[in-house]
């Protein structure tokens, strides 16, 4: 009999179809996370303790958390702001072909995050980078030590590289969602273009900007490969610290890695949750 | 000079002429409909009046002022779109207040005007609601209130009812006409629905492929269409193609028909007869000066007050309307005779 | 205002110019750098060579890391297909009530930083044969990449109204196999293809999981690349170019599929 014949006989039978997938999620996602969380709040004998979290309050770890938050906030802000204007420029570009190519480019480059991209920045802006040397020998302009691709400023530049196109991809549909009728109604009622943007365009884009910012924040907060390739152990970020606790490159007190992992899990989880909720609300509000 | 004059407007989109050599004079307080099939240039014409498109050539004169090059936000036209034009981030109140607010009117004046407008469209209670909490018909009434709040010189409506369902559509169209009369505001109304245009307008402008095909009162458009296009587009009409074969007579297949006029002998004509002008007989009537067609009933469609029957006359389908009691005597495949007075039909030349 | 004959605004053109420069210069420079003899004070390199590629190809780990990466990527695609596609179909066709649960499970990986995923998996599976093995790596890669498979497949299933199509096919006398093979599969093929390519590309480029789970024990291509960034920039450039090229090819293929199949190409992804 067909797939649908089962229905009347057993109500729960269809759920059996989900078993392989749920089993996989349980084994490779949910149980490991639960074990991690439990591990972070127990000592080596399995007794409940918050010692790990107390250790996280040491200056080294607090600084790594703060650095991560700061880097995420700065690159998410830059990405949001630049993405807003570049997204608008792309959205308004007259040639559809070129517009599609730019969107395709954003699609590809936002996925270039990681080791090869980080290295590409070393190629151009490393201490012997092509642009660094070009500036130095042709223009007499010394980038180093004021700027360094291996430091905070370099990380910002490399992170914005994948943040910006992500924002472009997120904001273009929002621009497309602004109906021509709204703009024309506003003008028809005597408003200037400025007044349209201030009173209607921007308020309607705001949720998209906010949810985009949150997604970008999470995107930067969880990033590891770019920071690892560029900064290594020169800079303290929370993902780098967690990585060190796995590889043993830097000696940590035991349990600290777990606590840091849980803290960043919560941070990122909340971002993704907020992003989802905002999007759900937007979808229901915009009729 | 009329209050609103469109003078020889032309508008191309790329190589496609959307509006061609269009001239139209509208009197103050007049309600004019632009009627025509989709793509005939109605919206483009309206958008040129509002300033969202600029004509390639021609002038637009409003109340003696040439507004052809004026920015849309300086024109003082109130526009109502097909749908979804209310600002979704604002309450109903703020939507209606918007036009007054951006031009810096005092709060008290705005408040009074918004209340007045909401009362005019009979939606006083909805002021705090968001657009998405209103029905489609309510949204369009608010859009109307918003457009009227700024005391526009002309009211422009672009198919404001076509996104609504049938019952609301009929109710709202008389509402629009009531408000228009009350304010005596000059109105240009775009629609592709001929029934709507005929029922609501002082004057109907029928457009086709960017050109005005005919304009006149609803009666004129319906009773004396000047072209076969208008005849086919407005209401239902039989068009019998015949050849003039004598002084005031024409041959339609084997049948000789008497004409209301005497076109040149040998010319090809189309004889326009509305279904309601045809009488249906179950026995052959005596010749009393009416034209007579003989045929067989093909289908009968119940339309409420009348039944529309389709009769096959010498291989062509002819529609006729009968009342309920006449219907009783008719059956499928029955032989019938259709008669109509020569005066009830209209002769149109067919260019070969 | 006027829709006809619009020209790009100067400020828009300037912004797009800067955007293009930002996006393309690092990549173009890497391509050039990988074939340059000497390039340190000029706009363009002074000469060209394939030396760095030869060095890279001859490196002891080059072939093995490339093979390892292909093994991991292809396994992730294959297992991802078997796990995600039937489940997604099932939920669309028979179990629409489970859609929120599935959506949630597919968003969850976005909320887990890859370092945390690696750490959590290592903590639980510290014993053989899983502990720090390629198998664990593949499992981790699937968790990390399954949303990329799910999105396009779910979108194309949503676009065809599986229930009605299935019922219509049954009504016309089709068997279950015929329904799946001749009605559903052809309709969601573009989604399956884009999903597979997306998973392949992201897994191939994923450094964090590989570095933390298997590390030197089972070197993948990105791991080798990072090693070289610290040892020999010329060879690293050659490896980066190979990575970029694979990413470009996969992306262009996805775009080609999207354009031909007109599938709505939704872009929500976090990294
Ligand atoms: N912005 C535009 N760009 C290109 N062609 C257009 C544009 N607006 C309208 N047209 C074309 O002009 C013609 C008239 O359109 P329109 O005025 O919208 O017709 P209507 O409102 O009578 O349906 C149509 O063929 C339409 O495709
Ligand atoms: Mg129109």
PDB file of C-alpha atoms in Angstrom, chain A residues 179-182 184-193 195 199-200 203-204 284-287, chain B residues 47 52 72-73 77-79 81 83-90 98-99 101-102 132 146 150:
ATOM      1  CA  UNK A 179       7.018  48.600  -1.851  1.00  0.00           C
ATOM      2  CA  UNK A 180       7.133  51.210  -4.570  1.00  0.00           C
ATOM      3  CA  UNK A 181       3.656  52.292  -3.432  1.00  0.00           C
ATOM      4  CA  UNK A 182       4.988  53.426  -0.045  1.00  0.00           C
ATOM      5  CA  UNK A 184       5.184  57.055  -4.102  1.00  0.00           C
ATOM      6  CA  UNK A 185       2.406  57.547  -1.575  1.00  0.00           C
ATOM      7  CA  UNK A 186       4.790  59.496   0.625  1.00  0.00           C
ATOM      8  CA  UNK A 187       5.889  61.742  -2.244  1.00  0.00           C
ATOM      9  CA  UNK A 188       2.307  62.085  -3.403  1.00  0.00           C
ATOM     10  CA  UNK A 189       1.340  63.310   0.057  1.00  0.00           C
ATOM     11  CA  UNK A 190       4.023  65.999  -0.111  1.00  0.00           C
ATOM     12  CA  UNK A 191       6.942  64.322   1.678  1.00  0.00           C
ATOM     13  CA  UNK A 192      10.522  64.793   0.491  1.00  0.00           C
ATOM     14  CA  UNK A 193      12.743  61.807  -0.257  1.00  0.00           C
ATOM     15  CA  UNK A 195      11.225  62.451   4.916  1.00  0.00           C
ATOM     16  CA  UNK A 199       9.628  58.209   8.516  1.00  0.00           C
ATOM     17  CA  UNK A 200       8.957  55.082   6.451  1.00  0.00           C
ATOM     18  CA  UNK A 203      11.750  52.254  10.315  1.00  0.00           C
ATOM     19  CA  UNK A 204      10.803  49.425   7.967  1.00  0.00           C
ATOM     20  CA  UNK A 284       4.011  38.086  10.668  1.00  0.00           C
ATOM     21  CA  UNK A 285       4.005  41.887  10.905  1.00  0.00           C
ATOM     22  CA  UNK A 286       4.641  42.606   7.267  1.00  0.00           C
ATOM     23  CA  UNK A 287       1.184  41.200   6.538  1.00  0.00           C
TER      24      UNK A 287
ATOM     25  CA  UNK B  47       1.190  58.358 -13.108  1.00  0.00           C
ATOM     26  CA  UNK B  52       5.764  59.586 -11.209  1.00  0.00           C
ATOM     27  CA  UNK B  72       5.408  64.775  -7.507  1.00  0.00           C
ATOM     28  CA  UNK B  73       5.527  66.053  -3.938  1.00  0.00           C
ATOM     29  CA  UNK B  77      -2.660  65.306  -6.329  1.00  0.00           C
ATOM     30  CA  UNK B  78      -4.056  62.651  -4.030  1.00  0.00           C
ATOM     31  CA  UNK B  79      -3.411  59.143  -5.232  1.00  0.00           C
ATOM     32  CA  UNK B  81      -3.159  52.722  -5.335  1.00  0.00           C
ATOM     33  CA  UNK B  83      -3.464  47.867  -2.717  1.00  0.00           C
ATOM     34  CA  UNK B  84      -0.836  47.707   0.020  1.00  0.00           C
ATOM     35  CA  UNK B  85      -0.059  51.397  -0.102  1.00  0.00           C
ATOM     36  CA  UNK B  86      -0.675  52.175   3.586  1.00  0.00           C
ATOM     37  CA  UNK B  87       2.542  52.626   5.556  1.00  0.00           C
ATOM     38  CA  UNK B  88       2.770  49.390   7.571  1.00  0.00           C
ATOM     39  CA  UNK B  89       4.840  50.946  10.349  1.00  0.00           C
ATOM     40  CA  UNK B  90       2.206  53.557  11.202  1.00  0.00           C
ATOM     41  CA  UNK B  98       1.142  61.880   7.256  1.00  0.00           C
ATOM     42  CA  UNK B  99       0.608  64.336   4.403  1.00  0.00           C
ATOM     43  CA  UNK B 101       2.476  66.314   9.171  1.00  0.00           C
ATOM     44  CA  UNK B 102       5.273  66.376   6.588  1.00  0.00           C
ATOM     45  CA  UNK B 132      -2.512  44.776   8.645  1.00  0.00           C
ATOM     46  CA  UNK B 146      -5.237  59.721   3.539  1.00  0.00           C
ATOM     47  CA  UNK B 150      -4.240  66.963   2.094  1.00  0.00           C
TER      48      UNK B 150
END
